[in-house]
Coordinates of C-alpha atoms in Angstrom, one line a residue:
M1 CA 90.9 51.4 154.1
A2 CA 92.4 51.8 157.5
T3 CA 92.7 55.5 157.0
V4 CA 89.0 55.8 156.0
L5 CA 88.0 53.8 159.0
S6 CA 90.1 55.9 161.3
R7 CA 88.5 59.1 160.1
A8 CA 85.0 57.6 160.6
L9 CA 85.8 56.8 164.2
K10 CA 87.5 60.1 165.2
L11 CA 84.4 61.9 166.6
P12 CA 85.5 64.1 169.5
G13 CA 83.1 64.6 172.4
K14 CA 81.1 61.4 171.7
K15 CA 81.0 58.0 173.4
S16 CA 80.4 54.6 171.9
P17 CA 79.0 51.8 174.1
D18 CA 81.2 49.2 172.2
L19 CA 84.4 51.2 171.8
G20 CA 84.4 53.1 175.1
E21 CA 85.4 56.7 175.5
Y22 CA 87.6 58.0 172.7
D23 CA 90.4 60.4 173.6
P24 CA 92.3 62.0 170.7
L25 CA 95.3 62.5 173.0
T26 CA 95.4 58.8 173.8
Q27 CA 95.2 58.0 170.1
A28 CA 98.1 60.4 169.4
D29 CA 100.3 58.7 172.0
S30 CA 99.4 55.2 171.0
D31 CA 102.2 53.0 169.7
E32 CA 99.8 50.9 167.8
S33 CA 99.7 51.2 164.1
E34 CA 96.5 52.0 162.2
D35 CA 96.4 48.4 161.0
D36 CA 96.5 47.1 164.6
L37 CA 93.8 49.4 165.6
V38 CA 91.6 48.2 162.8
L39 CA 92.1 44.5 163.8
D40 CA 91.3 45.3 167.5
L41 CA 88.1 47.1 166.5
Q42 CA 87.1 44.2 164.3
Q43 CA 87.6 41.8 167.2
K44 CA 85.5 43.8 169.6
N45 CA 82.6 44.0 167.2
G46 CA 82.4 40.5 166.1
G47 CA 84.7 40.7 163.1
V48 CA 87.9 38.7 162.6
K49 CA 89.0 37.0 165.9
N50 CA 92.3 35.3 166.5
G51 CA 93.1 35.6 162.8
K52 CA 89.9 33.7 161.7
S53 CA 87.0 35.1 159.8
P54 CA 83.5 33.9 160.4
L55 CA 82.8 34.1 156.7
G56 CA 85.5 31.7 155.7
D57 CA 89.1 30.7 156.0
A58 CA 91.4 33.1 157.6
P59 CA 93.3 35.3 155.1
E60 CA 97.0 35.5 154.9
P61 CA 98.3 37.9 157.6
D62 CA 100.7 39.6 155.1
S63 CA 98.0 40.5 152.6
D64 CA 96.5 43.8 153.4
A65 CA 94.3 43.9 150.3
E66 CA 92.8 40.6 151.1
V67 CA 92.1 41.4 154.7
A68 CA 90.4 44.7 153.7
G69 CA 88.4 42.9 151.0
A70 CA 87.2 40.2 153.2
A71 CA 86.3 42.5 156.0
K72 CA 84.4 44.9 153.9
P73 CA 80.9 43.3 154.0
H74 CA 81.2 42.9 157.8
L75 CA 82.6 46.4 158.5
S76 CA 79.9 48.1 156.5
E77 CA 77.4 46.9 159.0
V78 CA 79.2 48.4 162.0
T79 CA 77.2 51.3 163.5
S80 CA 77.5 53.5 166.5
E81 CA 74.5 54.1 168.7
G82 CA 72.7 57.2 167.6
Y83 CA 74.5 57.4 164.2
P84 CA 73.5 56.1 160.8
S85 CA 75.7 53.7 159.1
E86 CA 78.1 55.2 156.5
P87 CA 79.1 53.1 153.4
L88 CA 82.8 53.3 152.8
G89 CA 83.0 51.9 149.3
G90 CA 86.8 51.9 148.8
L91 CA 86.9 49.7 145.7
E92 CA 84.1 51.6 144.1
Q93 CA 85.9 54.9 144.8
K94 CA 89.1 53.5 143.3
A95 CA 87.3 52.3 140.2
T96 CA 85.5 55.7 139.8
S97 CA 88.8 57.5 140.3
S98 CA 90.4 55.4 137.6
I99 CA 87.6 56.1 135.1
V100 CA 87.7 59.9 135.8
S101 CA 91.5 59.9 135.4
Y102 CA 91.2 58.0 132.1
V103 CA 88.5 60.4 130.8
R104 CA 90.6 63.5 131.8
T105 CA 93.7 62.1 130.1
S106 CA 91.7 61.3 126.9
V107 CA 90.2 64.7 126.8
F108 CA 93.6 66.4 127.2
L109 CA 95.2 64.3 124.5
L110 CA 92.2 64.9 122.2
T111 CA 92.4 68.6 122.8
L112 CA 96.2 68.6 122.1
L113 CA 95.7 66.7 118.9
I114 CA 93.0 69.1 117.7
S115 CA 95.2 72.1 118.5
M116 CA 98.1 70.6 116.6
I117 CA 95.9 69.9 113.6
L118 CA 94.6 73.5 113.6
V119 CA 98.1 74.9 113.8
L120 CA 99.2 72.8 110.8
V121 CA 96.1 73.8 108.8
C122 CA 96.8 77.5 109.6
A123 CA 100.4 77.1 108.6
F124 CA 99.5 75.8 105.2
L125 CA 96.4 78.0 104.5
I126 CA 97.8 81.3 105.8
P127 CA 101.0 82.2 104.0
C128 CA 103.8 83.8 105.9
P129 CA 105.0 87.2 104.7
P130 CA 108.0 86.6 102.3
R131 CA 111.3 87.4 103.8
D132 CA 113.7 89.4 101.8
L133 CA 116.3 86.7 101.5
H134 CA 118.1 88.3 98.6
S135 CA 120.0 91.1 100.4
T136 CA 121.7 92.1 97.2
W137 CA 121.1 91.5 93.6
S138 CA 122.3 92.9 90.3
R139 CA 120.4 92.8 87.0
H140 CA 121.9 93.5 83.6
L141 CA 119.3 94.9 81.2
G142 CA 121.3 94.8 78.1
P143 CA 122.7 97.7 76.0
Q144 CA 121.2 101.1 76.5
G145 CA 120.4 103.5 73.7
D146 CA 120.9 107.2 73.4
G147 CA 118.5 108.3 76.1
D148 CA 119.6 111.1 78.4
L149 CA 117.0 110.7 81.2
S150 CA 117.1 108.1 83.9
P151 CA 113.6 107.8 85.6
L152 CA 113.5 105.4 88.5
E153 CA 110.6 104.7 90.9
L154 CA 109.8 102.2 93.7
A155 CA 106.3 100.8 94.4
D156 CA 104.9 97.5 95.6
V157 CA 103.2 96.3 92.5
N158 CA 102.8 92.6 93.3
E159 CA 101.6 93.1 96.9
D160 CA 104.3 91.0 98.5
G161 CA 105.2 93.7 101.1
L162 CA 108.4 94.7 99.3
R163 CA 108.7 97.7 96.9
D164 CA 109.5 96.8 93.3
V165 CA 111.6 98.8 90.8
L166 CA 110.2 100.6 87.9
L167 CA 112.4 102.2 85.3
S168 CA 112.4 103.3 81.7
F169 CA 115.2 103.4 79.2
V170 CA 115.8 103.8 75.5
T171 CA 116.8 100.5 73.9
S172 CA 119.3 100.0 71.2
R173 CA 117.6 100.7 67.8
N174 CA 119.6 98.0 65.9
A175 CA 117.1 95.6 64.2
S176 CA 117.5 92.0 64.9
A177 CA 116.3 89.4 62.4
G178 CA 114.3 92.0 60.6
V179 CA 112.3 92.9 63.7
S180 CA 112.6 96.5 64.9
R181 CA 112.8 97.1 68.6
P182 CA 110.8 99.7 70.4
A183 CA 112.4 103.1 71.1
S184 CA 111.8 102.9 74.8
L185 CA 110.7 100.4 77.4
L186 CA 108.9 100.6 80.7
V187 CA 110.2 97.8 82.9
C188 CA 109.1 96.5 86.3
L189 CA 111.6 94.4 88.3
S190 CA 110.8 92.4 91.4
G191 CA 112.3 94.0 94.5
M192 CA 112.8 90.5 95.9
N193 CA 115.2 89.0 93.3
G194 CA 115.3 91.4 90.3
S195 CA 113.3 89.3 88.0
T196 CA 111.1 91.0 85.4
L197 CA 107.5 91.2 86.5
W198 CA 106.4 92.9 83.3
S199 CA 107.5 95.3 80.5
S200 CA 105.7 97.6 78.2
P201 CA 106.8 99.5 75.1
L202 CA 106.6 103.3 75.1
P203 CA 106.3 105.5 72.0
E204 CA 108.9 107.9 73.2
E205 CA 111.5 108.4 75.9
A206 CA 110.1 108.7 79.4
R207 CA 110.9 111.9 81.4
D208 CA 109.3 110.8 84.7
I209 CA 107.6 107.8 86.4
T210 CA 105.4 108.5 89.4
C211 CA 103.4 105.8 91.2
L212 CA 100.5 106.9 93.4
D213 CA 97.0 106.2 94.5
L214 CA 94.5 108.4 92.7
L215 CA 91.8 107.2 95.0
P216 CA 93.2 108.1 98.5
G217 CA 92.1 105.9 101.3
S218 CA 90.7 103.2 99.0
V219 CA 91.9 99.7 98.1
A220 CA 92.3 100.6 94.5
E221 CA 95.4 99.4 92.6
T222 CA 98.4 101.6 92.4
I223 CA 98.6 103.7 89.3
C224 CA 101.9 104.8 87.6
L225 CA 101.9 108.0 85.6
V226 CA 104.5 108.1 82.9
T227 CA 105.4 111.5 81.3
G228 CA 107.3 111.5 78.0
T229 CA 109.7 114.0 76.5
H230 CA 107.2 115.2 73.8
K231 CA 103.5 114.5 74.1
M232 CA 103.0 111.3 76.0
L233 CA 101.1 111.2 79.3
S234 CA 99.8 107.7 80.2
A235 CA 98.5 105.9 83.3
F236 CA 99.6 102.3 83.8
N237 CA 98.2 99.6 86.1
A238 CA 101.2 99.0 88.3
T239 CA 100.2 95.3 88.8
S240 CA 99.8 94.2 85.2
G241 CA 101.6 96.9 83.3
K242 CA 98.6 97.6 81.1
V243 CA 97.7 101.1 79.9
I244 CA 94.6 102.5 81.6
W245 CA 94.4 105.7 79.6
T246 CA 96.6 107.9 77.4
L247 CA 96.2 111.6 76.8
N248 CA 95.4 112.4 73.2
P249 CA 98.3 114.4 71.9
N250 CA 96.0 116.5 69.8
Y251 CA 94.9 118.3 72.9
L252 CA 98.4 119.8 73.2
S253 CA 98.1 121.2 69.6
N254 CA 101.6 122.4 68.7
G255 CA 103.0 122.2 72.2
T256 CA 105.1 119.6 74.0
L257 CA 105.1 118.6 77.6
A258 CA 107.7 120.6 79.5
A259 CA 107.6 118.8 82.8
P260 CA 106.1 115.7 84.5
G261 CA 102.3 115.7 85.2
V262 CA 101.4 116.9 88.7
V263 CA 98.6 115.4 90.9
L264 CA 95.8 117.8 92.0
P265 CA 92.8 117.5 94.3
D266 CA 89.6 116.2 92.6
V267 CA 88.6 119.3 90.6
D268 CA 85.9 117.7 88.5
E269 CA 84.4 116.0 91.6
D270 CA 84.2 112.5 90.2
G271 CA 85.9 110.9 93.2
V272 CA 89.4 110.6 91.5
R273 CA 92.2 113.0 91.9
D274 CA 93.1 114.9 88.7
L275 CA 96.3 116.2 87.0
V276 CA 97.8 119.3 85.5
V277 CA 100.4 119.4 82.8
L278 CA 102.5 122.3 81.6
A279 CA 103.1 122.5 77.8
I280 CA 105.2 125.0 75.9
G281 CA 104.8 125.9 72.2
E282 CA 107.3 126.6 69.5
L283 CA 107.2 130.4 70.1
Q284 CA 109.2 131.8 72.9
R285 CA 106.3 133.0 75.0
D286 CA 103.8 130.2 74.4
L287 CA 102.9 128.4 77.6
C288 CA 99.7 126.7 78.7
F289 CA 98.3 124.6 81.5
L290 CA 96.0 121.7 80.8
L291 CA 93.8 120.0 83.4
V292 CA 93.5 116.3 82.9
S293 CA 91.0 113.9 84.5
G294 CA 92.6 111.2 86.6
R295 CA 89.8 108.8 85.8
T296 CA 89.7 109.0 82.0
G297 CA 92.7 111.0 80.8
N298 CA 90.5 113.5 79.0
P299 CA 91.0 117.2 79.4
V300 CA 88.9 119.0 82.1
G301 CA 88.2 122.0 80.0
R302 CA 90.3 123.8 77.5
P303 CA 94.0 124.8 77.7
V304 CA 94.8 127.9 79.7
K305 CA 97.5 130.0 78.1
Y306 CA 99.9 132.6 79.7
D307 CA 102.3 135.0 78.0
I308 CA 105.6 134.5 79.8
M309 CA 109.1 135.1 78.7
R310 CA 111.1 131.8 79.0
E311 CA 114.6 132.6 80.4
G312 CA 116.5 130.3 82.6
N313 CA 115.8 126.8 83.9
L314 CA 112.2 125.6 84.0
I315 CA 110.9 125.4 87.6
G316 CA 108.0 123.2 88.4
P317 CA 105.2 123.0 88.0
Q318 CA 104.5 122.0 91.6
V319 CA 101.3 122.0 93.7
Y320 CA 101.4 124.0 97.0
I321 CA 98.6 123.8 99.5
T322 CA 98.7 126.5 102.3
A323 CA 97.8 126.0 105.9
S324 CA 94.3 127.4 105.2
G325 CA 93.8 125.0 102.3
A326 CA 94.4 127.4 99.4
V327 CA 95.8 125.6 96.3
Y328 CA 98.5 127.2 94.1
I329 CA 100.6 126.0 91.2
L330 CA 104.3 127.1 91.4
F331 CA 106.3 127.4 88.2
G332 CA 108.7 129.7 86.4
F333 CA 111.8 130.0 84.1
G334 CA 114.7 131.1 86.3
N335 CA 112.2 132.5 88.8
I336 CA 109.3 131.3 90.8
Q337 CA 105.7 132.4 90.2
A338 CA 102.4 131.1 91.4
V339 CA 98.9 130.9 90.0
A340 CA 95.8 129.9 91.9
L341 CA 94.3 126.7 90.8
R342 CA 91.0 128.4 91.0
D343 CA 92.0 130.8 88.2
I344 CA 93.1 128.0 86.0
F345 CA 89.9 126.0 86.6
V346 CA 87.6 129.0 85.9
Q347 CA 89.3 129.8 82.6
A348 CA 89.4 126.1 81.6
Q349 CA 85.7 125.7 82.2
N350 CA 84.9 129.2 80.9
R351 CA 82.7 130.0 83.9
D352 CA 82.8 132.2 87.0
S353 CA 82.1 129.5 89.7
S354 CA 84.4 126.9 91.1
P355 CA 84.2 124.1 93.7
P356 CA 84.1 125.4 97.3
F357 CA 87.6 124.2 98.2
L358 CA 89.1 126.1 95.3
Q359 CA 87.6 129.4 96.5
I360 CA 90.0 129.6 99.5
E361 CA 92.6 132.3 99.4
E362 CA 95.9 132.9 101.3
P363 CA 96.1 136.6 102.2
E364 CA 99.9 136.8 102.4
W365 CA 100.2 135.2 98.9
E366 CA 97.5 137.3 97.3
K367 CA 99.3 140.5 98.3
R368 CA 102.1 139.6 95.9
R369 CA 100.0 139.5 92.7
S370 CA 101.7 141.3 89.9
I371 CA 100.2 144.6 88.7
N372 CA 100.6 143.8 85.0
L373 CA 99.7 140.1 85.2
S374 CA 97.0 140.1 87.8
E375 CA 96.7 136.3 87.9
L376 CA 100.3 135.6 88.6
I377 CA 102.0 135.9 92.0
D378 CA 105.7 136.7 92.3
I379 CA 107.5 134.4 94.8
Y380 CA 111.2 134.6 94.0
S381 CA 113.2 136.0 91.1
D382 CA 116.9 135.7 91.4
G383 CA 118.5 133.0 89.2
V384 CA 116.5 130.1 90.6
E385 CA 117.8 126.7 89.5
L386 CA 116.0 124.3 91.9
L387 CA 112.8 124.3 94.0
Q388 CA 111.9 121.9 96.8
M389 CA 108.9 121.9 99.1
V390 CA 110.0 120.7 102.6
K391 CA 107.5 119.9 105.3
A392 CA 107.7 122.4 108.2
A393 CA 108.1 121.1 111.7
D394 CA 106.0 123.8 113.4
S395 CA 103.0 124.0 111.0
N396 CA 100.9 121.8 108.7
C397 CA 102.2 123.4 105.5
S398 CA 105.6 123.3 103.7
N399 CA 108.5 125.6 103.4
L400 CA 110.2 126.4 100.1
L401 CA 113.9 125.4 99.7
I402 CA 115.3 127.4 96.8
T403 CA 118.6 126.8 95.1
T404 CA 120.1 129.7 93.1
K405 CA 123.4 130.2 91.4
Q406 CA 124.8 131.8 94.5
D407 CA 122.6 131.0 97.5
L408 CA 120.5 128.4 99.2
V409 CA 117.4 130.0 100.6
L410 CA 114.6 128.7 102.9
L411 CA 111.3 130.6 102.6
R412 CA 108.5 130.3 105.1
G413 CA 105.5 128.9 103.3
Q414 CA 103.0 130.8 105.3
N415 CA 104.2 134.3 104.5
L416 CA 107.0 133.8 102.0
T417 CA 109.6 135.5 104.1
P418 CA 113.2 134.2 104.3
Y419 CA 114.0 131.8 107.1
W420 CA 117.7 131.9 106.4
T421 CA 120.1 132.3 103.5
L422 CA 123.4 130.5 102.9
S423 CA 125.8 131.9 100.3
L424 CA 127.1 129.0 98.1
Q425 CA 128.6 128.6 94.6
G426 CA 128.8 125.5 92.6
L427 CA 125.7 123.9 93.9
H428 CA 124.0 122.1 91.0
S429 CA 122.5 118.9 92.6
Q430 CA 119.4 118.8 94.6
P431 CA 119.8 119.0 98.4
T432 CA 118.9 115.9 100.3
P433 CA 116.8 116.4 103.4
G434 CA 117.2 114.3 106.6
Y435 CA 117.5 114.6 110.4
F436 CA 121.1 115.2 111.4
T437 CA 120.6 117.3 114.6
D438 CA 118.2 116.6 117.5
D439 CA 115.9 119.5 117.0
Q440 CA 113.5 117.5 114.7
M441 CA 113.9 120.1 111.9
L442 CA 115.0 118.8 108.5
D443 CA 118.7 119.4 107.7
F444 CA 120.2 119.1 104.2
L445 CA 123.1 117.2 102.6
L446 CA 124.7 119.2 99.8
Q447 CA 127.3 118.5 97.1
I448 CA 129.5 121.3 95.8
Q449 CA 132.1 121.3 93.1
D450 CA 135.4 121.9 94.9
G451 CA 138.0 122.1 92.1
V452 CA 138.8 119.8 89.2
G453 CA 137.8 116.2 90.1
M454 CA 136.9 117.2 93.7
K455 CA 133.7 117.8 95.5
K456 CA 132.7 118.9 99.0
I457 CA 129.9 117.2 100.8
M458 CA 128.4 119.2 103.6
V459 CA 125.4 119.1 106.0
V460 CA 123.5 122.4 106.6
D461 CA 121.5 122.9 109.7
G462 CA 117.8 123.4 108.8
D463 CA 117.2 125.7 111.7
S464 CA 120.1 128.2 111.3
G465 CA 121.4 127.6 107.8
S466 CA 125.0 127.0 109.1
V467 CA 127.3 124.3 107.9
I468 CA 127.6 121.7 110.7
W469 CA 129.6 118.9 108.8
S470 CA 131.8 118.8 105.7
Y471 CA 134.1 116.5 103.9
S472 CA 136.1 116.8 100.7
A473 CA 136.7 113.8 98.4
P474 CA 137.8 113.2 94.8
C475 CA 134.9 112.4 92.5
H476 CA 135.0 112.5 88.7
M477 CA 131.3 111.8 88.1
K478 CA 129.6 115.1 87.3
E479 CA 126.4 114.7 89.3
T480 CA 126.0 111.8 91.6
P481 CA 122.7 111.2 93.4
T482 CA 122.4 111.4 97.2
T483 CA 119.7 109.9 99.3
S484 CA 118.8 109.5 103.0
A485 CA 116.8 107.0 105.1
V486 CA 115.1 107.6 108.5
T487 CA 115.7 105.4 111.5
S488 CA 113.4 104.5 114.3
D489 CA 115.0 107.1 116.6
Q490 CA 114.2 109.9 114.2
K491 CA 117.7 110.2 112.9
S492 CA 118.7 109.9 109.2
V493 CA 121.6 108.1 107.5
F494 CA 122.9 109.9 104.4
L495 CA 124.3 108.1 101.4
F496 CA 126.6 109.6 98.7
W497 CA 129.1 108.6 96.1
A498 CA 132.8 109.5 96.0
E499 CA 136.2 108.1 95.2
E500 CA 138.5 106.8 97.8
P501 CA 140.6 109.6 99.5
P502 CA 144.1 109.9 98.1
A503 CA 145.6 109.0 101.5
T504 CA 144.2 105.8 102.8
S505 CA 143.1 106.1 106.4
P506 CA 144.7 103.7 109.0
S507 CA 141.4 101.9 109.6
S508 CA 140.8 101.1 106.0
D509 CA 141.9 97.7 104.7
A510 CA 142.5 98.9 101.1
I511 CA 146.0 99.3 99.7
P512 CA 146.7 102.6 98.0
G513 CA 147.0 102.5 94.2
T514 CA 145.4 99.1 93.8
E515 CA 142.0 100.3 92.7
P516 CA 141.0 101.5 89.2
F517 CA 140.7 105.2 88.8
S518 CA 137.0 105.1 87.9
L519 CA 136.0 103.1 91.0
H520 CA 133.4 104.9 93.0
H521 CA 132.4 104.1 96.6
L522 CA 129.0 104.4 98.3
Y523 CA 129.5 106.0 101.6
L524 CA 127.1 106.2 104.5
L525 CA 127.1 109.0 107.2
H526 CA 125.4 108.5 110.5
P527 CA 125.0 111.6 112.7
T528 CA 125.9 109.7 115.9
F529 CA 129.4 109.1 114.5
P530 CA 130.3 112.1 112.3
S531 CA 134.0 111.3 112.3
I532 CA 133.4 107.9 110.6
L533 CA 132.1 106.9 107.1
L534 CA 131.0 103.4 106.2
D535 CA 132.1 102.2 102.8
L536 CA 129.2 100.0 101.7
A537 CA 129.7 99.2 98.1
N538 CA 131.5 100.3 94.9
A539 CA 130.8 100.7 91.2
T540 CA 132.9 101.1 88.1
G541 CA 130.3 102.7 86.0
T542 CA 128.3 106.0 86.2
V543 CA 125.5 106.0 88.7
T544 CA 122.6 107.9 87.1
A545 CA 119.8 107.4 89.6
S546 CA 119.2 106.0 93.0
E547 CA 116.3 105.5 95.4
V548 CA 115.9 104.2 99.0
G549 CA 112.9 102.0 99.9
I550 CA 111.7 100.7 103.2
N551 CA 110.8 97.1 104.1
D552 CA 108.2 97.7 106.7
L553 CA 107.9 94.1 107.9
W554 CA 111.6 93.7 108.7
K555 CA 112.4 97.3 109.5
D556 CA 115.1 97.3 106.8
A557 CA 115.9 99.7 104.0
F558 CA 117.3 98.9 100.6
Y559 CA 119.2 101.0 98.2
V560 CA 118.5 100.7 94.4
T561 CA 121.0 102.1 91.9
R562 CA 120.8 102.6 88.1
T563 CA 124.3 102.4 86.6
T564 CA 125.6 102.8 83.1
E565 CA 128.7 100.5 82.8
P566 CA 131.7 101.6 80.8
S567 CA 131.2 100.8 77.1
S568 CA 133.7 99.3 74.8
E569 CA 134.5 100.9 71.5
G570 CA 131.6 100.6 69.0
H571 CA 129.2 99.0 71.5
P572 CA 126.5 100.8 73.5
A573 CA 126.9 101.1 77.3
P574 CA 125.1 98.3 79.3
L575 CA 122.5 99.2 81.8
V576 CA 122.7 97.6 85.3
V577 CA 120.2 97.9 88.2
S578 CA 121.4 96.8 91.6
K579 CA 119.8 96.4 95.0
L580 CA 121.6 96.5 98.4
S581 CA 120.1 95.8 101.8
L582 CA 121.3 98.6 104.1
R583 CA 121.1 96.6 107.4
W584 CA 123.2 93.9 105.8
A585 CA 125.6 96.4 104.3
L586 CA 126.0 98.2 107.6
M587 CA 127.5 95.0 109.2
E588 CA 129.7 94.2 106.2
G589 CA 130.9 97.8 105.4
Q590 CA 134.4 99.0 106.0
M591 CA 135.0 101.8 108.5
V592 CA 136.8 104.9 107.2
Q593 CA 138.1 107.2 109.9
L594 CA 137.9 110.8 108.9
K595 CA 139.7 112.1 112.1
E596 CA 140.8 110.7 115.4
T597 CA 138.5 111.1 118.3
T598 CA 138.9 110.8 122.1
P599 CA 138.1 108.2 123.2
K600 CA 138.7 106.3 120.0
I601 CA 135.7 104.5 118.5
G602 CA 136.3 100.8 118.3
R603 CA 135.0 98.5 115.6
G604 CA 133.1 96.4 118.1
E605 CA 131.3 99.4 119.6
L606 CA 130.3 100.6 116.1
R607 CA 129.0 97.2 115.1
R608 CA 126.9 96.9 118.2
F609 CA 125.4 100.2 117.5
L610 CA 124.7 99.5 113.9
S611 CA 123.1 96.1 114.7
R612 CA 120.3 97.9 116.6
I613 CA 119.4 100.3 113.7
K614 CA 115.9 99.9 112.4
F615 CA 114.6 101.9 109.4
V616 CA 111.1 103.3 109.1
D617 CA 109.1 105.2 106.5
S618 CA 109.9 108.9 106.5
P619 CA 107.2 111.3 107.8
L620 CA 108.7 114.1 105.8
Q621 CA 107.3 115.3 102.5
V622 CA 109.7 116.6 99.9
V623 CA 109.0 117.4 96.3

């Protein structure tokens, strides 16, 4: 209260008849306290005098609160000449301040309580994305029958953000308790823990499983196309495993399906992409294409037949779309030929017109039409064994990677001229594309037979066709699958199978001669450390198929293998499906030093580098 009174009285440049002239300098130099000044002023203006109050008994001199409270009614009447009186209201201000503080505190606590309730409600109502806690799992699917094919596909069928595993296998035909088992099964396993999501019997062995969206850009459910070895072509709902449609085998007459169905643009203009299948007859030269509706599974017109001599391995069919938008079907037997989708559609519909997008032509391709077979275009004819379409870095179309008995050739897709040719022999497995160099062009990992029980793994530069990395290792599996995965810095890790080198490297913890002869190791090659391989896992059986999937949420990749374990005498070989998290395996893998480097690469340096690796979906398109 003394402070309030002092501020009311500090009015520079004014005089008070009762107080006399006020000088701020005098006030500053005064040795009196503010309390003494208040008492003096009260005495001069008829307030408390000689410690006594005119309103009652004198208050205790040590009680400031009581003095202020008793003087309040008297001091409120004190005025200066020419100035209105100013109510000070100290107790009222304190009471108001306490109420405001209480209200503010209550509002803050109430807001905090409401925020906490909202956070808890959101935590329960909005589920968090499931974390892939099972870094590895292995699932035994029982004995496998006499099937020769090993289709394997990855797709997120239960919409949990993690790709699941679809595979088909021939089951053992032994009857159990009088109940005959189906010849083949289509099975979907959870990518999270390997449990069975659903299974469906198939009438025949499956040649291929391809999961895709026939309605691009829509929220429609994923469809899985299953092509059999004879006449089966069915579309399955990937979520439930139910059959959506099945091609009537009568439409193939006496022919059988020679290759998996291929997805086309929407030729019947019903909003759903369509398919084309290649069927071959009993006679040597019988071959026909059949367009199939992606919506109903019914033929789009009649079969279109071609008279072609079948010599060599079947190539394709594959769909190729040029930079200008022209659509061609690539196929052949030991060679590569092309036929315009427009020509197949016109003959299937028995009319002269076609949709506008089918009327586009590619001039450089049209120049190669054969004279005798005007509808066919000669692409390559020199002992072709494999054909891949690889996305070109400098255009919006793909190049053609052709594997022959003696060469590996990369053709420019725009004009079909060779980009480069590499002479090789013994190449039977499909090259694996990936980014090994820094030029953002796809390079290729190859496996070549290098003597009895040996194979050579090499990386070919996609720009020049030269060999830029190679490694020889023992391997008694005939054809082991190779895969790659792209990292966030636009590099690729390459994975391949081989046995441990005869001479154990110094950095390996394994003891020579302690492992079974049939033990195969999964090795990983990173282009940043070409002198080192990482030993991630091992298997005693035969690896028949493998795929790499990406977990987009956690920037991780996982490696799925299909393995046939060694069988005991008189018992079929058991089938095993395994999953391995790559980021987890990178940290747990053993380092295998291929050659000494200067400076030497330490385990700590390698682990720090590997811990920062993140995997992303590959932008490249390879068929």
